[in-house]
Short mmCIF file of C-alpha atoms and ligand atoms in Angstrom, two decimals:
data_model
loop_
_atom_site.label_atom_id
_atom_site.label_comp_id
_atom_site.label_asym_id
_atom_site.label_seq_id
_atom_site.Cartn_x
_atom_site.Cartn_y
_atom_site.Cartn_z
CA MET A 1 5.72 -31.10 -30.61
CA VAL A 2 5.03 -27.84 -28.01
CA GLU A 3 3.47 -29.63 -25.06
CA GLU A 4 0.33 -28.02 -24.47
CA THR A 5 -1.04 -27.58 -20.75
CA MET A 6 -4.15 -28.22 -19.45
CA GLU A 7 -4.32 -26.69 -16.71
CA LYS A 8 -6.12 -23.05 -16.86
CA GLN A 9 -4.70 -19.68 -16.08
CA TYR A 10 -5.31 -16.78 -14.02
CA PHE A 11 -3.90 -13.83 -15.07
CA VAL A 12 -4.62 -11.13 -12.41
CA ILE A 13 -4.12 -7.35 -12.64
CA THR A 14 -3.39 -4.60 -9.25
CA TYR A 15 -3.86 -1.29 -9.39
CA GLY A 16 -3.42 0.58 -5.59
CA CYS A 17 -2.20 -0.43 -2.27
CA GLN A 18 -0.12 -2.80 -1.13
CA MET A 19 -3.76 -3.74 0.79
CA ASN A 20 -4.59 -4.58 -2.10
CA VAL A 21 -1.54 -5.92 -3.30
CA HIS A 22 -2.20 -8.42 -0.71
CA GLU A 23 -5.37 -8.63 -1.50
CA SER A 24 -4.46 -9.94 -5.34
CA GLU A 25 -2.48 -12.79 -3.92
CA LYS A 26 -6.20 -13.91 -2.13
CA ILE A 27 -7.32 -14.32 -5.27
CA ALA A 28 -4.70 -15.16 -6.81
CA GLY A 29 -4.26 -18.50 -3.97
CA ILE A 30 -8.13 -18.69 -4.37
CA LEU A 31 -7.59 -18.96 -8.14
CA ARG A 32 -4.76 -21.80 -7.29
CA LYS A 33 -7.11 -23.97 -5.02
CA ARG A 34 -9.42 -24.12 -7.82
CA GLY A 35 -6.83 -25.22 -10.50
CA TYR A 36 -6.06 -22.66 -11.81
CA VAL A 37 -2.23 -21.86 -12.37
CA GLU A 38 -0.13 -18.04 -12.88
CA ALA A 39 -0.60 -17.09 -17.31
CA LYS A 40 2.66 -15.48 -18.64
CA SER A 41 0.71 -11.79 -20.11
CA GLU A 42 -3.44 -11.54 -20.63
CA SER A 43 -3.37 -13.61 -23.92
CA ASP A 44 -2.68 -16.80 -22.03
CA ALA A 45 -4.62 -16.52 -19.42
CA ASP A 46 -8.36 -18.01 -19.34
CA ILE A 47 -9.05 -15.55 -16.92
CA ILE A 48 -8.34 -11.96 -15.78
CA VAL A 49 -9.14 -10.42 -12.74
CA PHE A 50 -8.58 -6.66 -11.98
CA ASN A 51 -8.39 -5.33 -9.15
CA THR A 52 -9.13 -1.77 -9.01
CA CYS A 53 -8.31 1.31 -6.99
CA CYS A 54 -10.38 4.79 -6.88
CA ILE A 55 -8.70 6.89 -4.53
CA ARG A 56 -7.01 9.85 -7.42
CA GLU A 57 -8.46 9.55 -10.31
CA ASN A 58 -5.58 8.19 -12.95
CA ALA A 59 -5.75 5.27 -11.19
CA GLU A 60 -9.83 4.90 -12.45
CA ASN A 61 -8.76 6.10 -15.39
CA HIS A 62 -6.17 3.82 -16.15
CA ALA A 63 -8.13 0.69 -15.16
CA TYR A 64 -10.75 1.69 -17.09
CA GLY A 65 -8.78 1.09 -20.05
CA ASN A 66 -7.11 -1.66 -19.32
CA ILE A 67 -10.45 -3.12 -19.34
CA GLY A 68 -11.69 -1.47 -22.49
CA ALA A 69 -8.03 -2.64 -24.24
CA LEU A 70 -9.57 -6.70 -23.56
CA LYS A 71 -13.10 -6.41 -25.76
CA LYS A 72 -10.82 -7.41 -28.66
CA LEU A 73 -9.25 -10.73 -26.88
CA LYS A 74 -12.31 -11.66 -25.61
CA LYS A 75 -13.56 -11.25 -29.32
CA THR A 76 -11.64 -14.20 -30.83
CA LYS A 77 -11.12 -15.72 -27.32
CA PRO A 78 -14.90 -16.14 -26.11
CA ASP A 79 -14.63 -19.06 -23.42
CA LEU A 80 -12.07 -15.87 -21.51
CA LEU A 81 -13.48 -14.69 -17.76
CA ILE A 82 -13.22 -11.17 -16.86
CA ALA A 83 -13.15 -10.44 -13.86
CA VAL A 84 -13.56 -7.00 -12.36
CA GLY A 85 -12.88 -6.81 -8.64
CA GLY A 86 -11.70 -4.06 -5.44
CA CYS A 87 -12.53 -0.17 -4.66
CA MET A 88 -13.36 1.03 -7.86
CA THR A 89 -16.49 -1.72 -7.92
CA GLN A 90 -17.36 -0.65 -5.17
CA GLN A 91 -18.22 2.48 -5.77
CA ASN A 92 -21.46 4.49 -6.16
CA GLY A 93 -23.33 3.18 -9.16
CA ALA A 94 -19.62 2.28 -10.66
CA ALA A 95 -21.17 -1.51 -11.62
CA GLU A 96 -23.44 -0.26 -13.71
CA LYS A 97 -21.36 2.32 -15.12
CA LEU A 98 -18.81 -1.18 -15.85
CA ARG A 99 -22.24 -2.98 -17.10
CA LYS A 100 -23.13 -0.04 -20.03
CA LYS A 101 -19.61 0.34 -20.67
CA PHE A 102 -17.86 -2.76 -20.78
CA PRO A 103 -20.70 -5.41 -21.22
CA PHE A 104 -18.24 -8.34 -22.47
CA VAL A 105 -17.23 -7.70 -18.67
CA ASP A 106 -18.80 -11.49 -16.81
CA ILE A 107 -18.03 -10.87 -13.13
CA VAL A 108 -18.24 -7.46 -11.32
CA PHE A 109 -17.53 -8.15 -7.51
CA GLY A 110 -16.58 -5.70 -4.55
CA THR A 111 -14.34 -5.76 -1.60
CA HIS A 112 -17.06 -6.63 1.20
CA ASN A 113 -16.98 -10.13 -1.18
CA LEU A 114 -13.32 -11.11 -2.90
CA ASP A 115 -13.28 -14.51 -1.08
CA GLU A 116 -16.50 -15.83 -2.81
CA LEU A 117 -14.69 -14.89 -6.22
CA GLY A 118 -14.73 -18.98 -6.37
CA ALA A 119 -18.34 -18.80 -5.91
CA LEU A 120 -18.98 -15.72 -8.34
CA ILE A 121 -16.99 -18.47 -10.48
CA ASP A 122 -19.25 -20.81 -9.94
CA ARG A 123 -22.07 -19.10 -10.67
CA LYS A 124 -20.90 -17.84 -14.14
CA THR A 125 -20.70 -20.85 -15.29
CA GLY A 126 -23.04 -21.89 -17.43
CA THR A 127 -23.73 -19.11 -17.76
CA LYS A 128 -24.30 -16.09 -20.24
CA LYS A 129 -25.59 -12.73 -18.24
CA ALA A 130 -22.95 -11.27 -16.49
CA ILE A 131 -22.58 -12.62 -12.63
CA ILE A 132 -22.46 -8.22 -10.75
CA ASP A 133 -22.38 -9.29 -7.09
CA ILE A 134 -21.82 -6.04 -4.85
CA TRP A 135 -21.77 -5.68 -0.98
CA GLU A 136 -23.24 -3.22 0.72
CA LYS A 137 -22.13 -3.33 3.52
CA GLU A 138 -18.54 -5.01 5.28
CA GLY A 139 -19.21 -8.97 5.91
CA GLU A 140 -17.98 -11.25 8.69
CA ILE A 141 -14.12 -11.30 8.76
CA ASN A 142 -12.88 -14.33 6.58
CA GLU A 143 -9.70 -16.38 8.54
CA THR A 144 -8.79 -18.62 5.64
CA ASP A 145 -5.73 -17.57 4.71
CA ASN A 146 -5.56 -18.19 0.42
CA SER A 147 -2.46 -16.45 -0.07
CA PHE A 148 -0.29 -17.20 -2.61
CA ARG A 149 2.22 -14.94 -1.82
CA THR A 150 4.61 -13.42 -4.24
CA SER A 151 6.98 -11.27 -2.52
CA PHE A 152 9.47 -13.71 0.07
CA PRO A 153 11.47 -12.46 1.70
CA ASN A 154 8.23 -9.74 2.93
CA ALA A 155 4.75 -11.59 3.68
CA TRP A 156 2.26 -8.88 4.61
CA VAL A 157 -0.59 -9.30 6.65
CA ASN A 158 -3.95 -7.90 7.26
CA ILE A 159 -4.13 -6.88 11.09
CA MET A 160 -7.38 -4.77 10.04
CA TYR A 161 -9.92 -3.87 7.32
CA GLY A 162 -11.84 -0.29 6.34
CA CYS A 163 -11.26 3.30 7.72
CA ASN A 164 -13.09 5.49 10.32
CA ASN A 165 -11.85 8.70 9.03
CA PHE A 166 -13.39 10.24 6.57
CA CYS A 167 -10.80 12.55 5.68
CA THR A 168 -12.79 14.66 3.79
CA TYR A 169 -10.65 13.55 0.13
CA CYS A 170 -11.43 10.22 0.50
CA ILE A 171 -13.40 8.23 -0.90
CA VAL A 172 -11.56 5.27 0.97
CA PRO A 173 -14.20 4.80 3.61
CA TYR A 174 -16.87 4.65 1.19
CA VAL A 175 -15.08 1.99 -0.86
CA ARG A 176 -14.24 -0.41 2.59
CA GLY A 177 -16.40 -0.36 5.02
CA ARG A 178 -16.24 0.86 8.70
CA GLU A 179 -12.84 -0.80 10.85
CA ARG A 180 -12.96 -4.03 11.82
CA SER A 181 -9.55 -5.49 14.01
CA ARG A 182 -8.70 -8.80 13.49
CA ASP A 183 -8.14 -11.29 16.96
CA PRO A 184 -5.07 -10.80 17.54
CA GLU A 185 -4.24 -14.23 17.96
CA ALA A 186 -5.45 -14.84 14.24
CA ILE A 187 -3.02 -12.22 13.70
CA ILE A 188 0.50 -13.90 15.53
CA ALA A 189 -0.28 -17.19 14.32
CA GLU A 190 -0.12 -15.85 10.80
CA VAL A 191 3.11 -14.37 11.86
CA ASN A 192 4.60 -16.85 13.12
CA SER A 193 3.38 -19.62 10.96
CA LEU A 194 5.25 -17.07 8.10
CA LEU A 195 8.55 -16.95 10.06
CA ASP A 196 8.07 -20.25 10.63
CA GLN A 197 7.67 -20.58 6.54
CA GLY A 198 11.67 -18.74 6.86
CA TYR A 199 9.91 -15.18 5.67
CA LYS A 200 11.79 -12.63 6.78
CA GLU A 201 9.90 -9.10 6.83
CA ILE A 202 6.52 -8.76 8.16
CA THR A 203 4.46 -5.97 6.94
CA LEU A 204 1.06 -5.21 9.10
CA LEU A 205 -1.01 -4.12 6.73
CA GLY A 206 -4.16 -2.02 7.56
CA GLN A 207 -5.66 2.10 6.99
CA ASN A 208 -4.59 4.02 9.88
CA VAL A 209 -3.36 0.98 12.02
CA ASN A 210 -2.70 3.02 15.96
CA SER A 211 -7.01 2.44 16.08
CA TYR A 212 -5.99 -1.18 15.51
CA GLY A 213 -8.31 -3.04 18.24
CA ASN A 214 -10.73 0.13 18.89
CA ASP A 215 -13.82 -1.12 17.72
CA LYS A 216 -12.58 -4.71 20.11
CA GLY A 217 -12.68 -2.08 22.88
CA SER A 218 -9.47 -1.59 23.24
CA ALA A 219 -8.58 -4.72 25.07
CA PHE A 220 -5.91 -5.26 22.58
CA THR A 221 -3.71 -2.25 20.89
CA PHE A 222 -1.38 -2.26 17.56
CA PRO A 223 2.03 -1.11 20.39
CA GLN A 224 0.81 -4.37 22.65
CA LEU A 225 0.36 -6.44 18.98
CA LEU A 226 4.00 -5.16 18.33
CA ARG A 227 5.67 -6.17 21.43
CA LYS A 228 3.58 -9.69 21.28
CA ILE A 229 4.83 -10.72 17.67
CA CYS A 230 8.94 -9.33 18.92
CA GLU A 231 8.42 -11.93 21.40
CA ARG A 232 10.16 -14.62 18.71
CA LYS A 233 13.41 -13.26 18.87
CA GLU A 234 14.60 -14.79 15.60
CA LYS A 235 15.98 -12.07 13.07
CA PHE A 236 13.37 -9.80 11.51
CA ARG A 237 12.52 -7.56 9.76
CA LEU A 238 8.21 -6.01 11.06
CA ARG A 239 7.16 -2.99 8.96
CA PHE A 240 4.08 -1.54 9.93
CA MET A 241 1.90 0.94 7.68
CA THR A 242 -0.04 3.47 8.18
CA SER A 243 0.04 5.51 10.19
CA ASN A 244 -2.41 8.77 10.80
CA PRO A 245 -0.38 11.19 12.52
CA LYS A 246 -3.53 12.35 14.75
CA ASP A 247 -2.86 9.19 17.37
CA PHE A 248 0.65 8.55 17.15
CA GLY A 249 1.91 7.91 20.34
CA GLU A 250 4.95 8.38 23.40
CA GLU A 251 3.75 4.08 23.71
CA LEU A 252 4.39 3.23 19.82
CA ILE A 253 7.29 5.07 19.79
CA ARG A 254 8.25 2.65 23.04
CA ALA A 255 7.31 -0.11 21.22
CA ILE A 256 9.62 1.50 18.87
CA ALA A 257 12.36 2.08 20.32
CA ASP A 258 12.22 -1.10 22.86
CA ASN A 259 12.21 -4.20 19.85
CA GLU A 260 14.97 -4.47 17.80
CA GLN A 261 12.78 -6.19 14.84
CA ILE A 262 10.80 -3.58 14.38
CA CYS A 263 12.04 -0.86 11.78
CA ASN A 264 12.89 2.10 13.05
CA LEU A 265 10.92 3.96 10.23
CA VAL A 266 7.77 5.45 10.45
CA HIS A 267 5.33 6.38 7.50
CA LEU A 268 3.21 9.59 8.81
CA PRO A 269 0.87 10.60 6.59
CA VAL A 270 0.80 15.09 7.00
CA GLN A 271 -1.07 16.31 3.20
CA SER A 272 -0.41 19.56 4.28
CA GLY A 273 2.06 22.16 6.49
CA SER A 274 -1.40 24.66 6.64
CA ASP A 275 -3.75 24.50 9.52
CA ARG A 276 -6.74 26.14 7.79
CA ILE A 277 -6.32 22.93 5.04
CA LEU A 278 -5.43 20.12 7.85
CA ARG A 279 -8.74 20.89 9.60
CA LEU A 280 -10.86 21.11 6.51
CA MET A 281 -9.63 18.44 5.55
CA ASN A 282 -10.68 16.52 8.66
CA ARG A 283 -7.38 15.57 9.87
CA LYS A 284 -7.61 16.54 13.49
CA TYR A 285 -4.16 17.40 14.27
CA THR A 286 -2.06 21.07 13.01
CA ALA A 287 0.82 20.77 11.91
CA GLU A 288 2.17 21.86 15.48
CA GLN A 289 0.70 18.67 16.69
CA TYR A 290 2.70 16.57 13.59
CA LEU A 291 6.10 18.19 13.95
CA GLU A 292 5.62 17.56 17.93
CA LYS A 293 5.01 13.95 17.53
CA VAL A 294 8.27 13.78 14.98
CA LYS A 295 10.85 15.72 17.60
CA LEU A 296 9.56 13.04 20.22
CA LEU A 297 10.14 10.10 17.50
CA ARG A 298 13.69 11.23 17.54
CA ARG A 299 14.42 11.45 20.65
CA TYR A 300 13.44 8.04 21.25
CA ILE A 301 15.03 7.00 18.13
CA PRO A 302 17.66 9.75 17.28
CA ASP A 303 18.72 7.29 13.42
CA CYS A 304 14.78 6.20 13.19
CA GLN A 305 13.59 8.56 9.49
CA LEU A 306 10.33 9.38 8.71
CA THR A 307 8.57 9.06 5.10
CA SER A 308 5.47 11.10 4.63
CA ASP A 309 2.72 11.69 1.96
CA ILE A 310 1.41 14.96 1.14
CA MET A 311 -1.09 16.10 -1.19
CA VAL A 312 -1.14 19.87 -3.16
CA GLY A 313 -4.15 21.56 -4.46
CA PHE A 314 -6.94 20.13 -1.67
CA PRO A 315 -9.84 23.21 -2.56
CA THR A 316 -9.28 26.44 -1.37
CA GLU A 317 -5.29 25.89 -1.71
CA THR A 318 -3.74 28.88 -1.58
CA GLU A 319 1.09 29.91 -2.09
CA GLU A 320 0.60 30.38 1.23
CA ASP A 321 -1.30 27.07 2.47
CA PHE A 322 1.59 25.58 0.07
CA ARG A 323 4.69 27.46 1.86
CA ALA A 324 4.00 26.78 4.94
CA THR A 325 3.81 22.87 3.59
CA LEU A 326 7.29 23.02 1.93
CA ASP A 327 8.18 24.56 5.47
CA LEU A 328 7.08 21.24 7.14
CA VAL A 329 8.66 18.85 4.53
CA LYS A 330 12.16 21.45 5.46
CA GLU A 331 11.86 21.44 8.71
CA ALA A 332 10.13 16.88 9.42
CA LYS A 333 12.63 16.01 6.67
CA PHE A 334 11.43 13.66 5.28
CA ALA A 335 13.48 10.91 4.03
CA THR A 336 11.35 10.48 0.65
CA ALA A 337 7.77 11.19 0.06
CA PHE A 338 5.01 10.13 -2.42
CA THR A 339 3.01 13.38 -3.53
CA PHE A 340 -0.19 13.65 -4.99
CA VAL A 341 -2.10 16.89 -7.03
CA TYR A 342 -5.06 16.89 -5.03
CA SER A 343 -8.53 14.74 -7.34
CA LYS A 344 -11.66 14.93 -6.61
CA ARG A 345 -14.01 12.12 -5.51
CA SER A 346 -17.61 11.48 -6.35
CA GLY A 347 -19.30 11.37 -3.36
CA THR A 348 -17.25 12.54 -0.82
CA ILE A 349 -17.16 16.22 1.05
CA ALA A 350 -14.38 17.82 -0.73
CA ALA A 351 -15.62 17.47 -3.25
CA GLN A 352 -18.69 19.35 -2.97
CA MET A 353 -16.16 22.57 -1.95
CA GLU A 354 -16.44 26.26 -4.05
CA ASP A 355 -12.91 26.94 -5.30
CA GLN A 356 -11.00 23.50 -6.48
CA ILE A 357 -7.92 24.68 -7.32
CA SER A 358 -6.90 24.83 -10.92
CA GLU A 359 -5.51 21.98 -13.02
CA GLU A 360 -2.44 24.17 -14.13
CA VAL A 361 -1.27 25.52 -10.84
CA LYS A 362 -2.19 21.97 -8.99
CA LYS A 363 1.32 21.50 -11.67
CA GLU A 364 3.14 23.97 -10.49
CA ARG A 365 2.97 23.20 -6.66
CA ILE A 366 2.92 19.84 -7.78
CA MET A 367 7.06 20.42 -9.75
CA ARG A 368 8.23 22.89 -7.07
CA LEU A 369 6.49 19.85 -3.67
CA VAL A 370 8.82 16.64 -5.80
CA GLU A 371 11.53 19.12 -6.96
CA LEU A 372 12.85 20.10 -2.68
CA VAL A 373 11.46 16.72 -1.54
CA ASN A 374 13.64 14.75 -4.56
CA THR A 375 16.22 17.40 -3.40
CA GLN A 376 16.74 15.66 0.69
CA THR A 377 16.38 12.56 -1.03
CA ARG A 378 19.61 13.40 -2.44
CA GLU A 379 21.05 14.66 -0.06
CA GLN A 380 20.18 12.19 2.51
CA SER A 381 21.45 9.63 -0.35
CA SER A 382 24.90 11.16 -0.48
CA ALA A 383 25.83 10.64 3.60
CA TYR A 384 24.69 7.31 3.02
CA ARG A 385 28.67 7.07 0.60
CA GLY A 386 31.84 4.78 2.50
CA LYS A 387 28.90 2.98 5.59
CA THR A 388 28.08 0.35 5.21
CA ILE A 389 24.96 -0.75 6.12
CA GLU A 390 22.52 -3.81 6.11
CA ILE A 391 20.09 -4.46 3.14
CA LEU A 392 17.58 -7.99 2.75
CA CYS A 393 17.99 -9.16 -0.44
CA GLU A 394 14.85 -8.96 -2.18
CA ASP A 395 14.94 -9.88 -5.99
CA TYR A 396 17.43 -10.12 -7.95
CA ASP A 397 17.42 -6.86 -11.27
CA GLU A 398 18.52 -8.77 -14.32
CA LYS A 399 19.46 -4.92 -16.42
CA LYS A 400 21.38 -4.05 -13.74
CA GLY A 401 22.39 -7.29 -13.17
CA LEU A 402 22.48 -7.22 -9.80
CA TYR A 403 20.51 -8.92 -6.89
CA MET A 404 19.17 -5.82 -4.48
CA GLY A 405 17.20 -5.19 -1.34
CA ARG A 406 16.09 -3.09 1.03
CA ASP A 407 17.45 -1.04 4.61
CA GLU A 408 15.59 -1.07 6.88
CA TYR A 409 15.08 2.45 6.92
CA GLY A 410 13.48 1.25 2.64
CA ARG A 411 16.56 2.66 0.85
CA MET A 412 17.01 0.53 -1.93
CA GLY A 413 20.84 -0.97 -1.95
CA TYR A 414 22.16 -2.94 -5.12
CA PHE A 415 25.35 -5.30 -5.03
CA GLN A 416 26.87 -8.26 -6.86
CA SER A 417 26.79 -11.91 -6.49
CA ASP A 418 27.85 -14.75 -8.08
CA LYS A 419 24.78 -17.05 -6.31
CA ASN A 420 21.29 -17.19 -5.24
CA GLU A 421 20.92 -13.92 -1.81
CA VAL A 422 17.16 -13.57 -2.18
CA GLY A 423 16.28 -14.16 1.46
CA ASN A 424 19.74 -12.84 3.07
CA PHE A 425 20.61 -10.58 5.25
CA ILE A 426 23.66 -8.57 3.31
CA LYS A 427 26.56 -5.83 5.15
CA LEU A 428 26.71 -3.64 2.01
CA LYS A 429 29.74 -1.33 1.71
CA ILE A 430 27.79 2.26 -0.32
CA THR A 431 30.68 2.85 -2.68
CA GLU A 432 27.60 4.79 -5.34
CA THR A 433 24.66 6.84 -4.59
CA SER A 434 22.39 8.09 -7.06
CA GLY A 435 18.86 9.94 -6.80
CA VAL A 436 17.10 7.51 -3.82
CA SER A 437 19.65 3.94 -4.80
CA LEU A 438 22.81 2.83 -3.85
CA VAL A 439 25.37 0.80 -4.68
CA GLY A 440 27.58 -0.79 -2.88
CA GLN A 441 30.31 -4.22 -2.42
CA LYS A 442 28.87 -7.22 -0.01
CA GLU A 443 30.93 -7.60 2.91
CA GLU A 444 31.57 -10.81 3.91
N1 SAH B 501 -4.52 5.85 5.28
C1 SAH B 501 -3.48 6.15 4.97
C2 SAH B 501 -3.54 6.65 3.48
C3 SAH B 501 -4.71 5.55 2.11
S1 SAH B 501 -4.87 6.36 0.67
C4 SAH B 501 -3.59 7.43 5.83
O1 SAH B 501 -4.55 8.14 5.93
O2 SAH B 501 -2.14 8.37 6.18
C5 SAH B 501 -2.48 6.50 0.03
C6 SAH B 501 -2.99 8.34 -0.18
O3 SAH B 501 -3.77 8.97 -1.31
C7 SAH B 501 -3.38 9.88 1.33
O4 SAH B 501 -2.25 9.23 2.60
C8 SAH B 501 -3.37 11.12 0.12
O5 SAH B 501 -2.13 11.25 0.62
C9 SAH B 501 -3.66 9.99 -1.20
N2 SAH B 501 -4.76 11.11 -1.22
C10 SAH B 501 -5.87 9.84 -1.00
N3 SAH B 501 -7.18 11.17 -0.94
C11 SAH B 501 -6.69 11.38 -2.58
C12 SAH B 501 -7.26 12.01 -3.21
N4 SAH B 501 -8.61 12.57 -3.64
N5 SAH B 501 -6.65 12.64 -4.06
C13 SAH B 501 -5.11 12.68 -4.07
N6 SAH B 501 -4.58 11.82 -3.47
C14 SAH B 501 -5.56 11.10 -2.47
FE1 SF4 B 502 -7.80 7.44 3.59
FE2 SF4 B 502 -8.51 9.11 6.36
FE3 SF4 B 502 -8.64 7.21 6.25
FE4 SF4 B 502 -6.48 7.11 5.60
S1 SF4 B 502 -7.43 8.08 7.45
S2 SF4 B 502 -7.74 6.07 4.21
S3 SF4 B 502 -6.42 9.10 4.29
S4 SF4 B 502 -9.81 8.68 4.97
FE1 F3S B 503 -6.14 0.83 -1.81
FE2 F3S B 503 -7.17 2.56 -3.51
FE3 F3S B 503 -8.11 1.47 -1.93
S1 F3S B 503 -5.27 3.40 -2.04
S2 F3S B 503 -8.30 1.18 0.05
S3 F3S B 503 -6.90 0.16 -3.87
S4 F3S B 503 -9.22 3.05 -3.35
#
């Protein structure tokens, strides 16, 4: 007889950035504390939670499509709870829209009350009515760590929430509220505890880590935080994202240079290479200032690699503006970049701008941009052949039958081993390079 488990099961579906991935770990933690165990698939679950993103229209469409697809399952399983949270629900009018479109959704919550999910489930129990609870304003930072971490040997640690920058295309400040920094003591205690548990890589998260502490009178800055964390002398890697170029400076560069544990990889989203577009985007730097920072970074840390976020098709972008972006990509020698087609977000300043760019032009530009970025990535990858790199093993790739990990610059390396290597630092002699990934032989 098949043994039936009495435990209730959860399934969390995540869209969006690392911040959301980590918040899904918090959601999973809350559910586990209430006795739920992880379901293997949606159809086994007693509760399905969508942790949504609305950074671009396709992220939203994706979530809407997947929520809609659950209607059938809910019919056959009326006790199934469906909860929708994350950035999408936090937009003006989104909760209403969800309720109308998907009356079978049980709970709608936002980014500011994620920690209350347990209480919302209680409120739902015994009532047929949907529970819709979106806070307009951010609450106090909750320091209870509920996270059920799923990314060993890496662990994500929030250092701040929200964003004050209001780049004109971006929805994040509207759905995540103003910047709030966690106390340095709380962050350091969390990092120390993770290192004690054997985590080998810590990634600090914030929309703009360089503004860490600004809301507390800058008594403790981001470079100071990095230095403090690096007082732990055992071998581990420290990463952070994201840095906004406008306040990326020498003090931070020196902190990276001085500390072995901080990876020599900086993710510095440039968005565009055209000063006119950067001004319209409210990014507060010029292409030249950006490149000066890159130069300074490479002066202190010659082997430092750089990745970026780049957008095409911002309103009014001309062929000349776009070419300036291509020139900047070459000049900055990005190791790789996330490339995006501008997507109109209702409520943002750019959404009101005239001269939105046609889909056709956007498509043509993104293809040219992707090709350039990929060419650079491949060129830089091929330089790895014959070299020995150190990777931190993260996972076993079933399909390839190989272990995989990343070097400090984020390049993926694959190798064969007879024992479980997850969490080990491995020296790999690279024998093959293809696109972004590398294959090598483990050196003893
Ligand atoms: N806080 C980070 C970015 C978070 S959003 C920073 O400032 O660097 C991640 C990326 O999504 C952005 O860097 C931008 O390139 C892209 N993005 C944001 N809004 C967008 C929009 N409306 N359309 C297309 N891409 C967008
Ligand atoms: Fe969005 Fe700009 Fe804030 Fe980044 S810094 S989250 S792009 S508003
Ligand atoms: Fe992240 Fe998307 Fe929200 S990128 S902050 S989950 S809008």
